[in-house]
Amino acid sequence: MDNRILGLHHITAIADNAKRNLDFYTQVLGVRLVKKTVNFDDPGTYHFYFGNENGTPGTILTFFPWEGIGKGNNGSGMATHIGYSVPKGSLEFWKNRLQSFNVNIEEGEIFGEKMISFKDPDGLQLQFIEPAGEDSRKVWTTDDIKDENALKGFHNVTLTLKKADPTIKVLTDVLGYNLKKQEGERYRFATDAIDTANLVDIIENDTIPAGRNAAGTNHHIAFRVKDDSVLMEYREKALSAGLSITPKINRDYFYSLYFREPGGVLFEIATDNPGFTIDEPLNELGTNLKLPAQYEGMREKIEGVLPNLS
C-alpha cells in the first residue's frame, strides 16, 4: 500500500458572489461543477467543487462564496498562486479566450515552463502552465473547450512566505517532498509518488506584507493520501514534529486533518475515499444540492437563504 503523500488533493478559495463564481469556472474555464453543497460551519453559504468528470483528486478547486465578504489581500503567509496544467500548444487558445471575456493576461514562464497568468473575477491568481512532462489526465470538455485545450488539473501551488525554512522542514520531513529546483527566491518541491499535481513552489520574500483572507484568496490547500489509515499515520508524523493538528474530520467526500504550517498557510491532508459519487451518480454530479446529514432536516430553510444561481 502506498502510504506517501500523493500530491495535491484540492485547493479551497473564497469568492464574493456565488453565481459569478459558478459562471466563471464552468462557462469561461470549462471545468465541471462536481459537487454543490454547503459550508459545514455555515450552511447558508454554498460550497462548490470544480474539477474533471470524476472529481479526481488533484483537479478539485473548491470555493466558499460568502456573499458580499469583500476583497481580501494576497500576501505572505498564504498560498498565493494556483497553477493549472494545460495541454501543450493550448496557451494561444486560452489567451484569446480569456481576452474575449475581458480578462487581462500576462505571459511568462516558471522554471522554463511557458504560462499565462490572470485573475478570476474576485482577484484569485491563476496560472495556466504547459508542463515539461506528459499529463495524461482525463479532461472535462464543453461545447467551446475540447480535449486539446481543456484544463488537466493542478500543476503546482505557490506559497508566499517571509521565511521558507520552517515550511520547507514540514514539506520535506513530514510530507515527504524533495527540493527539485531553485531560482533566486523561488523554490520548487516535488513528491515522486505521482507525476501530476505534485509540485509546491515557495517564494521567500520578507518584504511582502501579510495577506488577509477574504474574496480572491486561498483558504487552504489539501494534500492527498490513499485512505484514512494512511491519514492517521500522517497525524502521528505531524504530532511528532510538534505541529498542532485536528482529529480526523468526516467531510462526506473525504476524511481530513488540518494544521497550520509555521509560515501561516492552512494545510489539510485529505483521503481519496469515499469520493464524490457516494451520494449522486457520476452523470448527475453537481446537479443536485447535497447537504451534510446534520442539515438535511433544515433543507427547506437552507434552500430559502442560499443565493439564487439562475
CSV table of N, CA and C in Angstrom, one decimal, residues 30-130:
chain,number,residue,atom,x,y,z
A,30,GLY,N,-14.5,26.3,-18.2
A,30,GLY,CA,-14.9,25.0,-18.7
A,30,GLY,C,-14.7,23.8,-17.8
A,31,VAL,N,-14.6,24.0,-16.5
A,31,VAL,CA,-14.4,22.9,-15.6
A,31,VAL,C,-15.8,22.4,-15.1
A,32,ARG,N,-15.9,21.2,-14.6
A,32,ARG,CA,-17.2,20.7,-14.2
A,32,ARG,C,-17.5,21.1,-12.8
A,33,LEU,N,-18.8,21.4,-12.5
A,33,LEU,CA,-19.3,21.5,-11.1
A,33,LEU,C,-19.5,20.1,-10.7
A,34,VAL,N,-18.6,19.6,-9.8
A,34,VAL,CA,-18.7,18.2,-9.4
A,34,VAL,C,-19.6,18.1,-8.2
A,35,LYS,N,-19.6,19.1,-7.3
A,35,LYS,CA,-20.5,19.0,-6.2
A,35,LYS,C,-21.0,20.3,-5.8
A,36,LYS,N,-22.3,20.4,-5.5
A,36,LYS,CA,-22.9,21.6,-5.0
A,36,LYS,C,-23.5,21.3,-3.6
A,37,THR,N,-22.8,21.8,-2.6
A,37,THR,CA,-23.2,21.5,-1.2
A,37,THR,C,-23.0,22.8,-0.4
A,38,VAL,N,-23.0,22.7,0.9
A,38,VAL,CA,-22.9,24.0,1.7
A,38,VAL,C,-21.7,23.8,2.7
A,39,ASN,N,-21.3,25.0,3.2
A,39,ASN,CA,-20.2,25.1,4.1
A,39,ASN,C,-20.6,24.3,5.4
A,40,PHE,N,-19.8,23.4,5.9
A,40,PHE,CA,-20.1,22.6,7.1
A,40,PHE,C,-20.4,23.5,8.3
A,41,ASP,N,-19.7,24.6,8.4
A,41,ASP,CA,-19.8,25.5,9.5
A,41,ASP,C,-20.8,26.7,9.3
A,42,ASP,N,-21.2,26.8,8.1
A,42,ASP,CA,-22.1,28.0,7.7
A,42,ASP,C,-23.0,27.5,6.6
A,43,PRO,N,-24.1,26.8,6.9
A,43,PRO,CA,-24.9,26.2,5.9
A,43,PRO,C,-25.7,27.1,5.0
A,44,GLY,N,-25.7,28.4,5.3
A,44,GLY,CA,-26.3,29.4,4.5
A,44,GLY,C,-25.4,29.9,3.3
A,45,THR,N,-24.2,29.3,3.3
A,45,THR,CA,-23.2,29.6,2.2
A,45,THR,C,-22.9,28.3,1.4
A,46,TYR,N,-22.9,28.4,0.1
A,46,TYR,CA,-22.6,27.3,-0.8
A,46,TYR,C,-21.1,26.8,-0.5
A,47,HIS,N,-20.9,25.6,-0.9
A,47,HIS,CA,-19.5,25.1,-1.1
A,47,HIS,C,-19.5,24.4,-2.5
A,48,PHE,N,-18.8,25.0,-3.4
A,48,PHE,CA,-18.7,24.5,-4.8
A,48,PHE,C,-17.4,23.7,-4.9
A,49,TYR,N,-17.5,22.6,-5.6
A,49,TYR,CA,-16.3,21.8,-6.0
A,49,TYR,C,-16.3,21.8,-7.5
A,50,PHE,N,-15.2,22.3,-8.1
A,50,PHE,CA,-15.0,22.2,-9.6
A,50,PHE,C,-13.8,21.3,-9.9
A,51,GLY,N,-14.0,20.5,-11.0
A,51,GLY,CA,-12.9,19.6,-11.3
A,51,GLY,C,-13.1,18.9,-12.7
A,52,ASN,N,-12.6,17.7,-12.8
A,52,ASN,CA,-12.8,17.0,-14.1
A,52,ASN,C,-14.1,16.1,-13.9
A,53,GLU,N,-14.3,15.2,-14.8
A,53,GLU,CA,-15.6,14.5,-14.8
A,53,GLU,C,-15.8,13.7,-13.5
A,54,ASN,N,-14.8,13.1,-13.0
A,54,ASN,CA,-15.0,12.3,-11.8
A,54,ASN,C,-14.7,13.0,-10.5
A,55,GLY,N,-14.2,14.3,-10.6
A,55,GLY,CA,-13.7,15.0,-9.4
A,55,GLY,C,-12.5,14.3,-8.9
A,56,THR,N,-11.5,13.9,-9.8
A,56,THR,CA,-10.3,13.2,-9.4
A,56,THR,C,-9.5,14.2,-8.5
A,57,PRO,N,-9.0,13.6,-7.3
A,57,PRO,CA,-8.1,14.5,-6.5
A,57,PRO,C,-6.9,15.0,-7.4
A,58,GLY,N,-6.6,16.2,-7.1
A,58,GLY,CA,-5.6,16.9,-8.0
A,58,GLY,C,-6.2,17.8,-9.1
A,59,THR,N,-7.5,17.7,-9.2
A,59,THR,CA,-8.2,18.5,-10.2
A,59,THR,C,-9.2,19.5,-9.5
A,60,ILE,N,-9.4,19.3,-8.2
A,60,ILE,CA,-10.5,19.9,-7.5
A,60,ILE,C,-10.2,21.3,-6.9
A,61,LEU,N,-10.8,22.3,-7.4
A,61,LEU,CA,-10.7,23.6,-6.8
A,61,LEU,C,-12.1,23.9,-6.2
A,62,THR,N,-12.1,24.2,-4.9
A,62,THR,CA,-13.4,24.4,-4.2
A,62,THR,C,-13.5,25.9,-3.8
A,63,PHE,N,-14.7,26.3,-3.6
A,63,PHE,CA,-15.0,27.7,-3.2
A,63,PHE,C,-16.0,27.8,-2.1
A,64,PHE,N,-15.7,28.7,-1.1
A,64,PHE,CA,-16.7,29.2,-0.2
A,64,PHE,C,-17.1,30.6,-0.8
A,65,PRO,N,-18.3,30.7,-1.5
A,65,PRO,CA,-18.7,32.0,-2.0
A,65,PRO,C,-19.5,32.8,-0.9
A,66,TRP,N,-18.8,33.5,0.0
A,66,TRP,CA,-19.5,34.3,1.0
A,66,TRP,C,-20.0,35.6,0.4
A,67,GLU,N,-21.3,35.7,0.2
A,67,GLU,CA,-21.9,36.9,-0.5
A,67,GLU,C,-21.5,38.2,0.2
A,68,GLY,N,-20.8,39.1,-0.5
A,68,GLY,CA,-20.5,40.4,0.0
A,68,GLY,C,-19.4,40.4,1.0
A,69,ILE,N,-18.6,39.4,1.0
A,69,ILE,CA,-17.5,39.4,2.0
A,69,ILE,C,-16.4,40.5,1.7
A,70,GLY,N,-16.3,40.9,0.5
A,70,GLY,CA,-15.4,41.9,0.1
A,70,GLY,C,-14.0,41.3,-0.2
A,71,LYS,N,-13.2,42.1,-0.8
A,71,LYS,CA,-11.9,41.6,-1.4
A,71,LYS,C,-10.9,41.4,-0.3
A,72,GLY,N,-10.2,40.3,-0.3
A,72,GLY,CA,-9.0,40.1,0.5
A,72,GLY,C,-7.7,40.6,-0.1
A,73,ASN,N,-6.6,40.3,0.6
A,73,ASN,CA,-5.3,40.7,0.1
A,73,ASN,C,-4.4,39.5,0.0
A,74,ASN,N,-3.9,39.2,-1.2
A,74,ASN,CA,-2.9,38.2,-1.3
A,74,ASN,C,-1.6,38.7,-0.6
A,75,GLY,N,-0.9,37.9,0.0
A,75,GLY,CA,0.3,38.3,0.7
A,75,GLY,C,1.0,37.1,1.3
A,76,SER,N,2.0,37.5,2.1
A,76,SER,CA,2.8,36.4,2.8
A,76,SER,C,2.0,35.6,3.8
A,77,GLY,N,2.4,34.4,4.0
A,77,GLY,CA,1.6,33.5,4.9
A,77,GLY,C,0.4,32.9,4.2
A,78,MET,N,0.4,32.9,2.8
A,78,MET,CA,-0.7,32.4,2.0
A,78,MET,C,-0.2,31.5,0.9
A,79,ALA,N,-1.1,30.7,0.4
A,79,ALA,CA,-1.0,30.1,-0.9
A,79,ALA,C,-1.5,31.1,-1.9
A,80,THR,N,-0.6,31.7,-2.7
A,80,THR,CA,-0.9,32.9,-3.4
A,80,THR,C,-1.3,32.6,-4.9
A,81,HIS,N,-0.8,31.5,-5.5
A,81,HIS,CA,-1.0,31.3,-6.9
A,81,HIS,C,-1.4,29.8,-7.1
A,82,ILE,N,-2.4,29.6,-7.9
A,82,ILE,CA,-2.8,28.2,-8.3
A,82,ILE,C,-2.4,28.0,-9.8
A,83,GLY,N,-1.6,27.0,-10.0
A,83,GLY,CA,-1.1,26.6,-11.4
A,83,GLY,C,-1.9,25.4,-11.9
A,84,TYR,N,-2.5,25.6,-13.0
A,84,TYR,CA,-3.2,24.5,-13.8
A,84,TYR,C,-2.3,24.0,-14.9
A,85,SER,N,-2.3,22.8,-15.1
A,85,SER,CA,-1.7,22.2,-16.3
A,85,SER,C,-2.6,22.2,-17.4
A,86,VAL,N,-2.1,22.7,-18.6
A,86,VAL,CA,-2.9,22.7,-19.8
A,86,VAL,C,-2.2,22.0,-20.9
A,87,PRO,N,-2.9,21.5,-21.9
A,87,PRO,CA,-2.2,20.7,-23.0
A,87,PRO,C,-1.2,21.6,-23.7
A,88,LYS,N,-0.1,20.9,-24.2
A,88,LYS,CA,0.9,21.6,-24.9
A,88,LYS,C,0.3,22.3,-26.2
A,89,GLY,N,0.6,23.5,-26.4
A,89,GLY,CA,0.1,24.2,-27.6
A,89,GLY,C,-1.2,24.9,-27.4
A,90,SER,N,-1.8,24.9,-26.1
A,90,SER,CA,-3.1,25.4,-25.9
A,90,SER,C,-3.1,26.9,-25.3
A,91,LEU,N,-1.9,27.4,-25.0
A,91,LEU,CA,-1.9,28.7,-24.4
A,91,LEU,C,-2.4,29.8,-25.3
A,92,GLU,N,-2.2,29.7,-26.6
A,92,GLU,CA,-2.8,30.7,-27.5
A,92,GLU,C,-4.3,30.7,-27.5
A,93,PHE,N,-4.9,29.5,-27.4
A,93,PHE,CA,-6.3,29.3,-27.3
A,93,PHE,C,-6.8,30.1,-26.0
A,94,TRP,N,-6.1,29.8,-24.9
A,94,TRP,CA,-6.6,30.4,-23.6
A,94,TRP,C,-6.3,31.9,-23.6
A,95,LYS,N,-5.3,32.3,-24.2
A,95,LYS,CA,-5.0,33.8,-24.3
A,95,LYS,C,-6.2,34.5,-25.0
A,96,ASN,N,-6.5,33.9,-26.1
A,96,ASN,CA,-7.6,34.5,-26.9
A,96,ASN,C,-9.0,34.4,-26.2
A,97,ARG,N,-9.2,33.3,-25.6
A,97,ARG,CA,-10.5,33.1,-24.9
A,97,ARG,C,-10.6,34.0,-23.7
A,98,LEU,N,-9.6,34.1,-22.9
A,98,LEU,CA,-9.7,34.9,-21.7
A,98,LEU,C,-9.9,36.4,-22.1
A,99,GLN,N,-9.1,36.8,-23.1
A,99,GLN,CA,-9.2,38.2,-23.6
A,99,GLN,C,-10.6,38.5,-24.2
A,100,SER,N,-11.3,37.5,-24.8
A,100,SER,CA,-12.6,37.7,-25.3
A,100,SER,C,-13.6,37.9,-24.2
A,101,PHE,N,-13.3,37.5,-22.9
A,101,PHE,CA,-14.1,37.7,-21.8
A,101,PHE,C,-13.6,38.9,-20.9
A,102,ASN,N,-12.7,39.7,-21.6
A,102,ASN,CA,-12.2,40.9,-20.9
A,102,ASN,C,-11.3,40.6,-19.7
A,103,VAL,N,-10.6,39.4,-19.7
A,103,VAL,CA,-9.7,39.1,-18.7
A,103,VAL,C,-8.3,39.4,-19.1
A,104,ASN,N,-7.6,40.2,-18.3
A,104,ASN,CA,-6.3,40.6,-18.6
A,104,ASN,C,-5.3,39.5,-18.3
A,105,ILE,N,-4.4,39.2,-19.2
A,105,ILE,CA,-3.5,38.1,-19.0
A,105,ILE,C,-2.0,38.6,-19.2
A,106,GLU,N,-1.1,37.9,-18.5
A,106,GLU,CA,0.3,38.2,-18.7
A,106,GLU,C,1.0,36.9,-19.1
A,107,GLU,N,2.0,37.0,-20.0
A,107,GLU,CA,2.7,35.8,-20.4
A,107,GLU,C,4.0,35.7,-19.7
A,108,GLY,N,4.5,34.5,-19.4
A,108,GLY,CA,5.8,34.4,-18.7
A,108,GLY,C,6.2,32.9,-18.7
A,109,GLU,N,7.1,32.6,-17.8
A,109,GLU,CA,7.5,31.2,-17.6
A,109,GLU,C,8.0,31.1,-16.2
A,110,ILE,N,7.9,29.8,-15.7
A,110,ILE,CA,8.4,29.4,-14.4
A,110,ILE,C,9.2,28.2,-14.6
A,111,PHE,N,10.5,28.2,-14.2
A,111,PHE,CA,11.4,27.1,-14.3
A,111,PHE,C,11.3,26.5,-15.8
A,112,GLY,N,11.3,27.5,-16.7
A,112,GLY,CA,11.4,27.1,-18.1
A,112,GLY,C,10.1,26.6,-18.7
A,113,GLU,N,9.0,26.6,-17.9
A,113,GLU,CA,7.7,26.2,-18.5
A,113,GLU,C,6.9,27.4,-18.8
A,114,LYS,N,6.3,27.5,-20.1
A,114,LYS,CA,5.6,28.6,-20.5
A,114,LYS,C,4.2,28.7,-19.8
A,115,MET,N,3.8,29.9,-19.6
A,115,MET,CA,2.5,30.1,-18.9
A,115,MET,C,1.9,31.4,-19.2
A,116,ILE,N,0.6,31.5,-18.9
A,116,ILE,CA,-0.1,32.8,-18.8
A,116,ILE,C,-0.7,32.9,-17.4
A,117,SER,N,-0.7,34.1,-16.9
A,117,SER,CA,-1.3,34.3,-15.6
A,117,SER,C,-2.4,35.4,-15.7
A,118,PHE,N,-3.4,35.2,-14.8
A,118,PHE,CA,-4.5,36.1,-14.8
A,118,PHE,C,-5.2,36.0,-13.5
A,119,LYS,N,-6.3,36.8,-13.3
A,119,LYS,CA,-7.1,36.7,-12.0
A,119,LYS,C,-8.5,36.4,-12.4
A,120,ASP,N,-9.1,35.7,-11.5
A,120,ASP,CA,-10.6,35.4,-11.6
A,120,ASP,C,-11.4,36.6,-11.2
A,121,PRO,N,-12.7,36.6,-11.3
A,121,PRO,CA,-13.4,37.9,-11.0
A,121,PRO,C,-13.2,38.4,-9.6
A,122,ASP,N,-12.8,37.6,-8.7
A,122,ASP,CA,-12.6,38.0,-7.3
A,122,ASP,C,-11.1,38.4,-7.1
A,123,GLY,N,-10.2,38.2,-8.1
A,123,GLY,CA,-8.8,38.5,-7.9
A,123,GLY,C,-7.9,37.4,-7.5
A,124,LEU,N,-8.5,36.1,-7.5
A,124,LEU,CA,-7.7,34.9,-7.3
A,124,LEU,C,-6.7,34.8,-8.4
A,125,GLN,N,-5.4,34.5,-8.0
A,125,GLN,CA,-4.3,34.5,-9.0
A,125,GLN,C,-4.2,33.1,-9.6
A,126,LEU,N,-4.4,32.9,-10.9
A,126,LEU,CA,-4.4,31.7,-11.6
A,126,LEU,C,-3.3,31.7,-12.6
A,127,GLN,N,-2.7,30.5,-12.8
A,127,GLN,CA,-1.6,30.4,-13.9
A,127,GLN,C,-1.9,29.1,-14.7
A,128,PHE,N,-2.0,29.3,-16.0
A,128,PHE,CA,-2.1,28.2,-16.9
A,128,PHE,C,-0.7,27.8,-17.5
A,129,ILE,N,-0.3,26.6,-17.2
A,129,ILE,CA,1.1,26.3,-17.5
A,129,ILE,C,1.2,25.0,-18.4
A,130,GLU,N,2.0,25.1,-19.4
A,130,GLU,CA,2.3,23.9,-20.3
A,130,GLU,C,3.5,23.2,-19.6
